[in-house]
Short mmCIF file of C-alpha atoms and ligand atoms in Angstrom, two decimals:
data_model
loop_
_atom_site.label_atom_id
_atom_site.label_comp_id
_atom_site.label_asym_id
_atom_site.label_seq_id
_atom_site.Cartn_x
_atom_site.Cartn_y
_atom_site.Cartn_z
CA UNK A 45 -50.66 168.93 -8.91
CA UNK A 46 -48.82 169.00 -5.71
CA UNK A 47 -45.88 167.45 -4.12
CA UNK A 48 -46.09 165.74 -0.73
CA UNK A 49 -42.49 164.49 0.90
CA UNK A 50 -43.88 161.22 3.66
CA UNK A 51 -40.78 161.17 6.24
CA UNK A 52 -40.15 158.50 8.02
CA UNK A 53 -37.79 157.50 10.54
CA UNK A 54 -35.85 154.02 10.21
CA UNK A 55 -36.79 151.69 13.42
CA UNK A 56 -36.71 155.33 15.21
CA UNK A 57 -36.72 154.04 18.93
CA UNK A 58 -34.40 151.85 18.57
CA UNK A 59 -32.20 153.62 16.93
CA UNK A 60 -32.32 156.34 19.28
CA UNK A 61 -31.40 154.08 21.72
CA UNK A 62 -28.37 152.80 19.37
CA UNK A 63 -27.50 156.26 18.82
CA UNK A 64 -26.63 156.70 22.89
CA UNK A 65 -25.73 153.23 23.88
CA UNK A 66 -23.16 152.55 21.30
CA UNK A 67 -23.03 148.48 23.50
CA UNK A 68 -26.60 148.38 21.80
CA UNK A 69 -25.14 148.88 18.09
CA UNK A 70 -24.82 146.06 15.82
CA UNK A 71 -27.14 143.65 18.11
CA UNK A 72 -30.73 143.11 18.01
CA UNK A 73 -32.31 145.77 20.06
CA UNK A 74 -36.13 145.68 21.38
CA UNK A 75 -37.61 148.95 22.54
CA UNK A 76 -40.64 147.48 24.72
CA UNK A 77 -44.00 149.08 25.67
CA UNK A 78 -44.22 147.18 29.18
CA UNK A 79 -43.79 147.56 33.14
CA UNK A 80 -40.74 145.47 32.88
CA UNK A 81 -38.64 144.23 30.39
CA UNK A 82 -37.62 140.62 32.65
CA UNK A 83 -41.03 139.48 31.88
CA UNK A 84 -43.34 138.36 28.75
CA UNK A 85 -45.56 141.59 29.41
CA UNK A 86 -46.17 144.13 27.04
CA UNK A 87 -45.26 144.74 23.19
CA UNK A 88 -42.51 145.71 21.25
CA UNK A 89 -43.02 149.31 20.07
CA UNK A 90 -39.55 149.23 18.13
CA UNK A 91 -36.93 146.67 16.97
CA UNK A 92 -33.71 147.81 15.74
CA UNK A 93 -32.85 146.39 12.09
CA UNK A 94 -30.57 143.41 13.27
CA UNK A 95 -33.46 142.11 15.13
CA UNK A 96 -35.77 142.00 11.70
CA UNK A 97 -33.80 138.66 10.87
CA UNK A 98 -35.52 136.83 13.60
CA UNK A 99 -38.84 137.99 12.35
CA UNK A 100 -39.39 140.36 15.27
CA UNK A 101 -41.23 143.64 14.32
CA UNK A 102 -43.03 146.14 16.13
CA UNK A 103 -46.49 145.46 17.40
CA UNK A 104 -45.43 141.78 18.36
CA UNK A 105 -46.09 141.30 21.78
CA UNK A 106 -42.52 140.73 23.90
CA UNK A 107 -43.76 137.08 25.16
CA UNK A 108 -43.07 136.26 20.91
CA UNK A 109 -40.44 138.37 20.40
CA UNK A 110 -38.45 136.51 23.14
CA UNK A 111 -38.94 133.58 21.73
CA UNK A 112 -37.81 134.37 18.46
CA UNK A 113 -34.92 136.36 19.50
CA UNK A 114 -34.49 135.20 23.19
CA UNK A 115 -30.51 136.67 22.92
CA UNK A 116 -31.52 140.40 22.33
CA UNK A 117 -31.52 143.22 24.22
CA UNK A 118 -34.95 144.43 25.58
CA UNK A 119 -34.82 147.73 26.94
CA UNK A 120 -38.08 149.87 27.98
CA UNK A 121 -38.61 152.80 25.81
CA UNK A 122 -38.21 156.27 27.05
CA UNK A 123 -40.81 158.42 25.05
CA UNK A 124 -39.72 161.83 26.40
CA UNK A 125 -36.61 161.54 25.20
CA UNK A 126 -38.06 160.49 21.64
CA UNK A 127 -40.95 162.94 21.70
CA UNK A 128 -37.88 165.72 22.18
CA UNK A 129 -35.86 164.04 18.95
CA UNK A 130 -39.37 164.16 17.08
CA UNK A 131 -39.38 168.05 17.72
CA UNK A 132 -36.01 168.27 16.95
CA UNK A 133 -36.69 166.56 13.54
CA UNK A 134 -39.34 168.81 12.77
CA UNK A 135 -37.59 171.81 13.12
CA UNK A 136 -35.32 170.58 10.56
CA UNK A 137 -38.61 169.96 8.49
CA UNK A 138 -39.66 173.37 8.79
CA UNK A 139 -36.57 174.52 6.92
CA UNK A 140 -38.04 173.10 4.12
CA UNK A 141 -41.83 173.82 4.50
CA UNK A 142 -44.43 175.28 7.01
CA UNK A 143 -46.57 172.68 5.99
CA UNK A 144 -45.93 169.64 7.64
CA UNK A 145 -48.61 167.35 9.39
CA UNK A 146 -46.88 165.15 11.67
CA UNK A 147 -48.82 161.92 11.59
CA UNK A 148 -46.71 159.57 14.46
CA UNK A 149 -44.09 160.16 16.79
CA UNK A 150 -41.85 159.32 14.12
CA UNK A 151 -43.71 159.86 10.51
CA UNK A 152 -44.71 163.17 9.00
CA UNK A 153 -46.12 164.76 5.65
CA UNK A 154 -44.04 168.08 3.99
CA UNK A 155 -46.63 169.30 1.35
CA UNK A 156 -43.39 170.89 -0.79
CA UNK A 157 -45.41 171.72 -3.50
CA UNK A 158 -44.51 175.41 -3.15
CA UNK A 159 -40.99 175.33 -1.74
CA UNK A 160 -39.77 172.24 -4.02
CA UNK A 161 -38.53 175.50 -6.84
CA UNK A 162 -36.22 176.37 -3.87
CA UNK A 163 -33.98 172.99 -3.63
CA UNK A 164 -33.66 172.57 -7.31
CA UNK A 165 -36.27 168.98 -7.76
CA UNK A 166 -38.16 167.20 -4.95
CA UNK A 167 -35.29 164.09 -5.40
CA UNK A 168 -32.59 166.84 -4.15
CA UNK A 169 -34.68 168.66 -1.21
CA UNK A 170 -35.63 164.37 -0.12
CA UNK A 171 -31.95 164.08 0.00
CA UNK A 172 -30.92 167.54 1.66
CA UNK A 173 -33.75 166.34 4.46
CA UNK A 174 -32.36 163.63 4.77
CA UNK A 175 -28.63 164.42 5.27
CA UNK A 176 -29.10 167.08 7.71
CA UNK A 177 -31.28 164.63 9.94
CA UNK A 178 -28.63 162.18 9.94
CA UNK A 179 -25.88 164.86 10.60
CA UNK A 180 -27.48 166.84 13.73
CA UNK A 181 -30.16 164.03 14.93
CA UNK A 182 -27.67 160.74 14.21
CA UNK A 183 -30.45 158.79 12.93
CA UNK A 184 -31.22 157.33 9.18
CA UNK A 185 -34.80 158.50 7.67
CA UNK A 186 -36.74 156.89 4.52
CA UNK A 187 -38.43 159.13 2.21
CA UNK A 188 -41.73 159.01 -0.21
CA UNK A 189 -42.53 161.56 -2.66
CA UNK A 190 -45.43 161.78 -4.60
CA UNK A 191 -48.70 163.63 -5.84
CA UNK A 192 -50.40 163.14 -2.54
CA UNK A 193 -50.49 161.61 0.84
CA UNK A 194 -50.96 158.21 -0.07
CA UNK A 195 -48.50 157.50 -3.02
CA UNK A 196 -45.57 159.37 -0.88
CA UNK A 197 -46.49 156.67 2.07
CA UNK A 198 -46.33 154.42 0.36
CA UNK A 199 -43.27 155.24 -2.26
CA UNK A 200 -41.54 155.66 1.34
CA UNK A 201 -41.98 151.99 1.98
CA UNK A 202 -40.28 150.94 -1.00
CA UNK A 203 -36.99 151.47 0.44
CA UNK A 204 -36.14 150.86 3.40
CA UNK A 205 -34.13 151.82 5.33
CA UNK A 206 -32.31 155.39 4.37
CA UNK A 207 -34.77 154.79 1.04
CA UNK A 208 -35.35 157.98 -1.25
CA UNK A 209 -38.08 157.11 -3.80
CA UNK A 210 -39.64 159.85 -5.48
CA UNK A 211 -42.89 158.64 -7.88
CA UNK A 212 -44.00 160.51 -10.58
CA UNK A 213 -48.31 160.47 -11.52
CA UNK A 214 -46.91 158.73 -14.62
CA UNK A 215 -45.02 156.35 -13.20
CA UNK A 216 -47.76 155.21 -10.58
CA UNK A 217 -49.82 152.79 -12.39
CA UNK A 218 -46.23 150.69 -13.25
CA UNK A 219 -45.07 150.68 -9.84
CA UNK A 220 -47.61 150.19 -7.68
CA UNK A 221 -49.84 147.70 -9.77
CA UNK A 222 -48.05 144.46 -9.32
CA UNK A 223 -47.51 145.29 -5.47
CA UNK A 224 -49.46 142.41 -3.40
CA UNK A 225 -52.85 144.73 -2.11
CA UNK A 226 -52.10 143.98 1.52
CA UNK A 227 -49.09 146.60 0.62
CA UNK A 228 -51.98 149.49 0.34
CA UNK A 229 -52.31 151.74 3.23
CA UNK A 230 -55.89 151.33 4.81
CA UNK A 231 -55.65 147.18 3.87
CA UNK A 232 -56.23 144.95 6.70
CA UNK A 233 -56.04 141.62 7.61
CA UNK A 234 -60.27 141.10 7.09
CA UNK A 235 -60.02 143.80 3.99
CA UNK A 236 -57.47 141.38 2.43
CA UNK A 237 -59.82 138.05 3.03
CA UNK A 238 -62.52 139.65 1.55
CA UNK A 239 -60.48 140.80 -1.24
CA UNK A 240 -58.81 137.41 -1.76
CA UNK A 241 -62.42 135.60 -1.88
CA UNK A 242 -62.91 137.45 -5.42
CA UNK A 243 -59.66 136.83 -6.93
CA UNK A 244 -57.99 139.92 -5.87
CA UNK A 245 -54.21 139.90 -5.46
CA UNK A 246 -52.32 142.55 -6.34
CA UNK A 247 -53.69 146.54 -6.05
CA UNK A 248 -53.73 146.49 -9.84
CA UNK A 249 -56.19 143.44 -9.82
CA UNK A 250 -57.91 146.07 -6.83
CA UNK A 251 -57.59 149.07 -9.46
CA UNK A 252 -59.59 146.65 -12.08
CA UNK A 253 -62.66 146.04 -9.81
CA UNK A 254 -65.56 148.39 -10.95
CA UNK A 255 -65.75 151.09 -7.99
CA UNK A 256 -69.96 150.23 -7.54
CA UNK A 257 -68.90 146.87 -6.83
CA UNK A 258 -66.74 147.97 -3.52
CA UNK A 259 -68.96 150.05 -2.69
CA UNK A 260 -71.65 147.95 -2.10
CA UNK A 261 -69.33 145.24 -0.73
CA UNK A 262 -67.22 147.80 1.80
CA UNK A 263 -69.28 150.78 2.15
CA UNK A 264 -67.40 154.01 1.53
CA UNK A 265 -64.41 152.06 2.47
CA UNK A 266 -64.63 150.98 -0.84
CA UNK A 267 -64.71 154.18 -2.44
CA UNK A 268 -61.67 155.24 -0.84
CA UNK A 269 -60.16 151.72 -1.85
CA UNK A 270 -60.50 151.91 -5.76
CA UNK A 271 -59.00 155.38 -5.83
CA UNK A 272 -56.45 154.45 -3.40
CA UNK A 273 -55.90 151.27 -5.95
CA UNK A 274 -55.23 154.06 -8.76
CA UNK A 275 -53.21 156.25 -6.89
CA UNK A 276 -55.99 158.60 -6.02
CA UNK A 277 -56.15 160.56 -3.16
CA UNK A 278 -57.36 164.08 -1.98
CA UNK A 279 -56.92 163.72 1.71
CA UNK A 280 -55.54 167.31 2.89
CA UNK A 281 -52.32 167.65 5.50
CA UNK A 282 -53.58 168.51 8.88
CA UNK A 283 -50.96 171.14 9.21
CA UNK A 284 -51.16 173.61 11.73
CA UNK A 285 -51.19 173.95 15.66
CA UNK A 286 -51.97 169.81 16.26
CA UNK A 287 -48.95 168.04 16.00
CA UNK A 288 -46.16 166.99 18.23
CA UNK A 289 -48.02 168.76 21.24
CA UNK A 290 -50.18 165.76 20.50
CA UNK A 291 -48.30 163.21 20.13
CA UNK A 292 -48.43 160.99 22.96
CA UNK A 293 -51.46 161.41 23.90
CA UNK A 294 -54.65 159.17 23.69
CA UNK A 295 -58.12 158.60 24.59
CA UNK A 296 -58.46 155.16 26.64
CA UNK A 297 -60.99 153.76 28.70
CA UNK A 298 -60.22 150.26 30.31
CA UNK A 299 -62.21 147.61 32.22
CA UNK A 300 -61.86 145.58 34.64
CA UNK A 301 -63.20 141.38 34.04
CA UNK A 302 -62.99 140.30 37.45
CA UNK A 303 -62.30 136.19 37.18
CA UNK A 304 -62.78 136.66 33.56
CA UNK A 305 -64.85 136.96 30.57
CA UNK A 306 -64.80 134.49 27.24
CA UNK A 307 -67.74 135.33 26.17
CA UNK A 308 -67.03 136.95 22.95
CA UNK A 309 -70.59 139.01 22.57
CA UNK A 310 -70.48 140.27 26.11
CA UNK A 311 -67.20 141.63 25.36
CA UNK A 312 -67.87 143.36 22.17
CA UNK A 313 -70.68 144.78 24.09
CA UNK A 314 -68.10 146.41 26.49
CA UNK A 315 -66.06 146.90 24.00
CA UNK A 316 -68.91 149.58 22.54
CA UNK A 317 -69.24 150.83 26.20
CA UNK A 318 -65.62 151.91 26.38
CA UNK A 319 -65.80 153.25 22.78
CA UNK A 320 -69.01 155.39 24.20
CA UNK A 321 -66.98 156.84 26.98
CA UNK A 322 -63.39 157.61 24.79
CA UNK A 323 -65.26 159.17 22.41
CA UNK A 324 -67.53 161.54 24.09
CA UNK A 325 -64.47 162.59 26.37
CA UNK A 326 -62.90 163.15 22.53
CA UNK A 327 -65.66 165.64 21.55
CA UNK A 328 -65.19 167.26 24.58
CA UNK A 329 -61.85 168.32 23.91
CA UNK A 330 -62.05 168.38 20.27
CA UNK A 331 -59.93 165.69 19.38
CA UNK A 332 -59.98 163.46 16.46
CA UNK A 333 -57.60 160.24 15.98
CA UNK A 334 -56.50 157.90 13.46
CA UNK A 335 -55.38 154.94 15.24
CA UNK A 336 -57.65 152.68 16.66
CA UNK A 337 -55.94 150.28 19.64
CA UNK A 338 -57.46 147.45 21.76
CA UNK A 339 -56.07 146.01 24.96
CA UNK A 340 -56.54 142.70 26.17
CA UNK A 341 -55.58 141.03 29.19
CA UNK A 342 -56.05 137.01 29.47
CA UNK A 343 -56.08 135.23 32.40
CA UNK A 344 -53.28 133.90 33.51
CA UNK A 345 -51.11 134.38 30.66
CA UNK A 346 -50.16 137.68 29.46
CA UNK A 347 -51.15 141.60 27.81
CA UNK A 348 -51.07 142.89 24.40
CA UNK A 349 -52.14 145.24 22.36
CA UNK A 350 -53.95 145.39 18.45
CA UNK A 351 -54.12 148.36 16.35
CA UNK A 352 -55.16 149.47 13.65
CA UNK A 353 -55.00 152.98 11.89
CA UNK A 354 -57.14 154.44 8.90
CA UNK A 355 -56.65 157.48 6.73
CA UNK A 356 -59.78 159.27 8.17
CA UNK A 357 -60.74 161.05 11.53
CA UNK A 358 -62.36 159.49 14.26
CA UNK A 359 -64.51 161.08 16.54
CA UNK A 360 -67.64 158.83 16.48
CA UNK A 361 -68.68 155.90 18.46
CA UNK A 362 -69.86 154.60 14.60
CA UNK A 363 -66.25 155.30 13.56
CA UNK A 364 -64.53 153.94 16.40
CA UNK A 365 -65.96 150.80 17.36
CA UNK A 366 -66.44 148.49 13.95
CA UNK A 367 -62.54 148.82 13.86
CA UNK A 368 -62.48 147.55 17.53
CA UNK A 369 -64.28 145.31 17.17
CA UNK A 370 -62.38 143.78 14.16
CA UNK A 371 -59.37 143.68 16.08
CA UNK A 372 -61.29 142.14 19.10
CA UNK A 373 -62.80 139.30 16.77
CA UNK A 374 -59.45 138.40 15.14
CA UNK A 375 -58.69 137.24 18.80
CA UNK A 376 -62.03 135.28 19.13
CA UNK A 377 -59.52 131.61 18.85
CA UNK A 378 -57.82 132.89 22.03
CA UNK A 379 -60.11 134.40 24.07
CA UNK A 380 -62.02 130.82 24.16
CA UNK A 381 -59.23 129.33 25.80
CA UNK A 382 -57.88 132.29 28.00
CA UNK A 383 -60.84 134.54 29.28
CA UNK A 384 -60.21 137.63 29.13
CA UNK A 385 -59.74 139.81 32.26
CA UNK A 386 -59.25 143.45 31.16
CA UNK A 387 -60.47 144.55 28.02
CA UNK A 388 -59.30 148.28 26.73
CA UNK A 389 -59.54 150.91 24.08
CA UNK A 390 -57.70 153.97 23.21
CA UNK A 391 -57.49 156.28 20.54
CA UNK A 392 -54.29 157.62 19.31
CA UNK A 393 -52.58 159.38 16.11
CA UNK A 394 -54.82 162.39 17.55
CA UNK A 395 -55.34 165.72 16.06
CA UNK A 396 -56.80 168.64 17.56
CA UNK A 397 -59.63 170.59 16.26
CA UNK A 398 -59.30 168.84 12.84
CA UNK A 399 -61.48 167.50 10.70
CA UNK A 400 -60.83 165.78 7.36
CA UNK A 401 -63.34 167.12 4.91
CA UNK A 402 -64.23 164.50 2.46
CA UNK A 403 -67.58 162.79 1.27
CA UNK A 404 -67.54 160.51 4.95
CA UNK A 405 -68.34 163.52 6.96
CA UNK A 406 -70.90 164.71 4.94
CA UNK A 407 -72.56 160.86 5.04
CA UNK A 408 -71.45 161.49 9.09
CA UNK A 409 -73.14 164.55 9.95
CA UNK A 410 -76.13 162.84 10.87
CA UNK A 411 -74.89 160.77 13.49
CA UNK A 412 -72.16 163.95 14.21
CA UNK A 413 -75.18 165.62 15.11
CA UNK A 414 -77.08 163.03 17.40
CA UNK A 415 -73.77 162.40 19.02
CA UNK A 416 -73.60 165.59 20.12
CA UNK A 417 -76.99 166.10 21.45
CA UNK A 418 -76.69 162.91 23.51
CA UNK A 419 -73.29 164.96 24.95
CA UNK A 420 -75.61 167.73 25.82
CA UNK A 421 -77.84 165.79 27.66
CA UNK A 422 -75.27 163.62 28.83
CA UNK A 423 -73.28 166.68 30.57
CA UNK A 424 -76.23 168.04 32.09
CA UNK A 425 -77.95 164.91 33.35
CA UNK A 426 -75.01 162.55 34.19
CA UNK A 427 -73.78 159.67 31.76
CA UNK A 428 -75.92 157.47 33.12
CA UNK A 429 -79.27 158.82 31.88
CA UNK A 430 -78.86 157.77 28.00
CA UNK A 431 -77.02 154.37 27.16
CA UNK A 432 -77.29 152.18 24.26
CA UNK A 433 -80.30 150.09 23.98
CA UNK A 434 -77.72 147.10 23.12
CA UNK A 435 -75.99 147.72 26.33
CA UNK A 436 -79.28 147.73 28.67
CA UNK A 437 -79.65 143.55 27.95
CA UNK A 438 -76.55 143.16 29.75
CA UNK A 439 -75.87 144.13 33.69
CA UNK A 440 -72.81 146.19 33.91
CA UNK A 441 -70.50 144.59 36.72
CA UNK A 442 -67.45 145.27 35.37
CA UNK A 443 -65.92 148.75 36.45
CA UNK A 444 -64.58 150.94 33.41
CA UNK A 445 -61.95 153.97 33.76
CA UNK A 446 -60.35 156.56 31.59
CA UNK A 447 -56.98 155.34 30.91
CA UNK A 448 -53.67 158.22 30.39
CA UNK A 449 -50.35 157.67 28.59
CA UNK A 450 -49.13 156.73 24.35
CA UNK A 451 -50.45 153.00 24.94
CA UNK A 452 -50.21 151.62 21.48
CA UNK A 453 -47.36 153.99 20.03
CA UNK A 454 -44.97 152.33 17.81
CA UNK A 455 -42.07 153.79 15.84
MG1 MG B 4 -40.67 154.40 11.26
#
């Protein structure tokens, strides 16, 4: 059985930001992901804890979070400085263990399973983490632990903020089974419909649902949600050389609407375009990524951003695009009345070189396999000789390019 420590930092940009302006302590602080913090642009990557009152949280684009806090303080984030106190946090981590797989800019895994014996019990090593981040970083930390990835995530979440909850395998069916299911990691919004529409509530009503059942209804998505349900999970750290060097980095491809497009099947057809192009630049370098993030610009109104992260690798077009497309359909309502005029993609939460081995990649290697050859022929012909046969109905007049930089990062 082994012992995995989830670390996560407490509203970790803006409390970076607390940390050095002490003016921005004790007020409700919005780090924003945006060209300029007088307008509605942008997102909120982090809000500091006094802002959580209002009901501002990260993701929320700033045009809402100005609304609902229109007194705070919106400042635009400075990732260097935060990518510098993530390495600084994970040399404290190493004290503890070599193997760490740092997930985000501000969460990581500690498989402790070996070094736990050293610290006395995994409760006491949580705690000495904990106190030495908070005495040479100045920032407060949550911590999960558990008997994999999954349950310490989630046992993390519990409490908030400067939380220590260790859970026991014994303990797990007791704790996590009256939990609401949207509280399970991998749960979305359209996961949760689905689940709702036969009678399921809680992730013990989840764990009750015979596993054939989700698997026909959610694919292998389902698998992964009935053990998840139990507590179940074999998903291995991605320790090693990927990590921070990572961190802000994504995949993105963007494109350009012209006067606009509100058509909703024309832009999911893009949508798989740009998904094409981040991907096969992915394979190239060997990348794989977690988070999934779509941006849209409407006309005359404002930016945002929707993401989405899974527990698996994605390196595929197949892998990469249903979640897109998700998050581009839960915006359907809006996009009828404001036509979109830039529609984006990026992948982010990358790891290099790594692949999660688990049943999915085996069902995968199919399609890993075709994907590359198309790459082959791709590289040597020009990426215009092979393109979907669902993108050759529509004329391409839009103009797509690679996009840089950690759009989407949150912590
Ligand atoms: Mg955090």
């Amino acid at each position: 059985m082994k012992t995995i420590l989830h670390l996560d930092m407490d509203a970790y940009f803006a409390s970076v930001e607390q940390r050095d302006q002490p003016i921005y302590r004790g007020r409700p602080l919005m780090v924003c992901h945006t060209d300029s913090v007088e307008g509605y642009n942008g997102v909120v990557a982090a809000a500091s804890y006094e802002a959580r009152p209002y009901g501002v949280r990260s993701g929320m684009s700033v045009l809402e979070a100005k609304r609902l806090c229109p007194k705070g303080i919106y400042v635009p984030g400075n990732y260097h400085k935060y990518l510098h106190n993530t390495k600084e946090i994970l040399k404290i981590c190493q004290e503890f263990t070599d193997e760490i797989e740092v997930y985000s800019i501000d969460e990581m895994w500690l498989d402790i399973t070996r070094t736990k014996q050293f610290f006395g019990d995994p409760g006491h090593l949580a705690h000495l983490l904990q106190e030495r981040i908070r005495q040479d970083i100045g920032l407060s930390s949550s911590i999960g632990v558990g008997p994999n990835k999954l349950v310490a995530k989630m046992a993390g979440e519990l409490h908030k903020p400067s939380g220590i909850t260790v859970i026991r395998s014994d303990d797990l069916p007791g704790i996590f089974a009256p939990l609401p299911v949207g509280d399970l990691f991998g749960v979305g919004r359209q996961t949760k419909k689905h689940l709702a529409l036969i009678g399921v509530a809680t992730i013990g009503d989840l764990a009750e649902v015979p596993g054939d059942y989700l698997k026909e209804k959610f694919g292998v998505v389902g698998l992964y949600l009935k053990d998840a349900a139990l507590g179940r999970n074999d998903s291995v750290l991605a320790s090693g050389r990927s990590g921070v060097s990572n961190l802000v980095k994504s995949f993105g491809h963007s494109a350009a609407l012209g006067g606009g497009e509100a058509d909703i099947d024309k832009l999911c057809q893009i949508l798989l375009g740009l998904c094409d192009g981040v991907t096969r630049r992915m394979r190239r370098d060997k990348y794989a990524g977690r988070t999934v993030v779509i941006r849209l610009r409407l006309a005359r109104l404002f930016g945002f951003t929707r993401s989405r992260t899974v527990m698996r690798a994605l390196e595929l077009t197949e892998h990469v695009y249903p979640l897109a497309r998700e998050l581009l359909l839960v915006e359907r309502e809006v996009l009828r009345k404001y036509p979109a005029t830039l529609v984006g993609i990026s992948v982010t939460n990358l790891a290099h070189g790594w692949r999660q081995l688990s049943m999915e990649d085996l069902n995968d290697d199919r399609q890993v396999r075709a994907a590359a050859v198309v790459d082959q022929i791709k590289d040597k012909y020009g990426s215009s000789i092979i393109t979907r046969a669902s993108l050759l109905s529509w004329k391409r007049r839009y103009h797509a390019a690679p996009v840089y930089g950690s759009s989407g990062v949150t912590g």
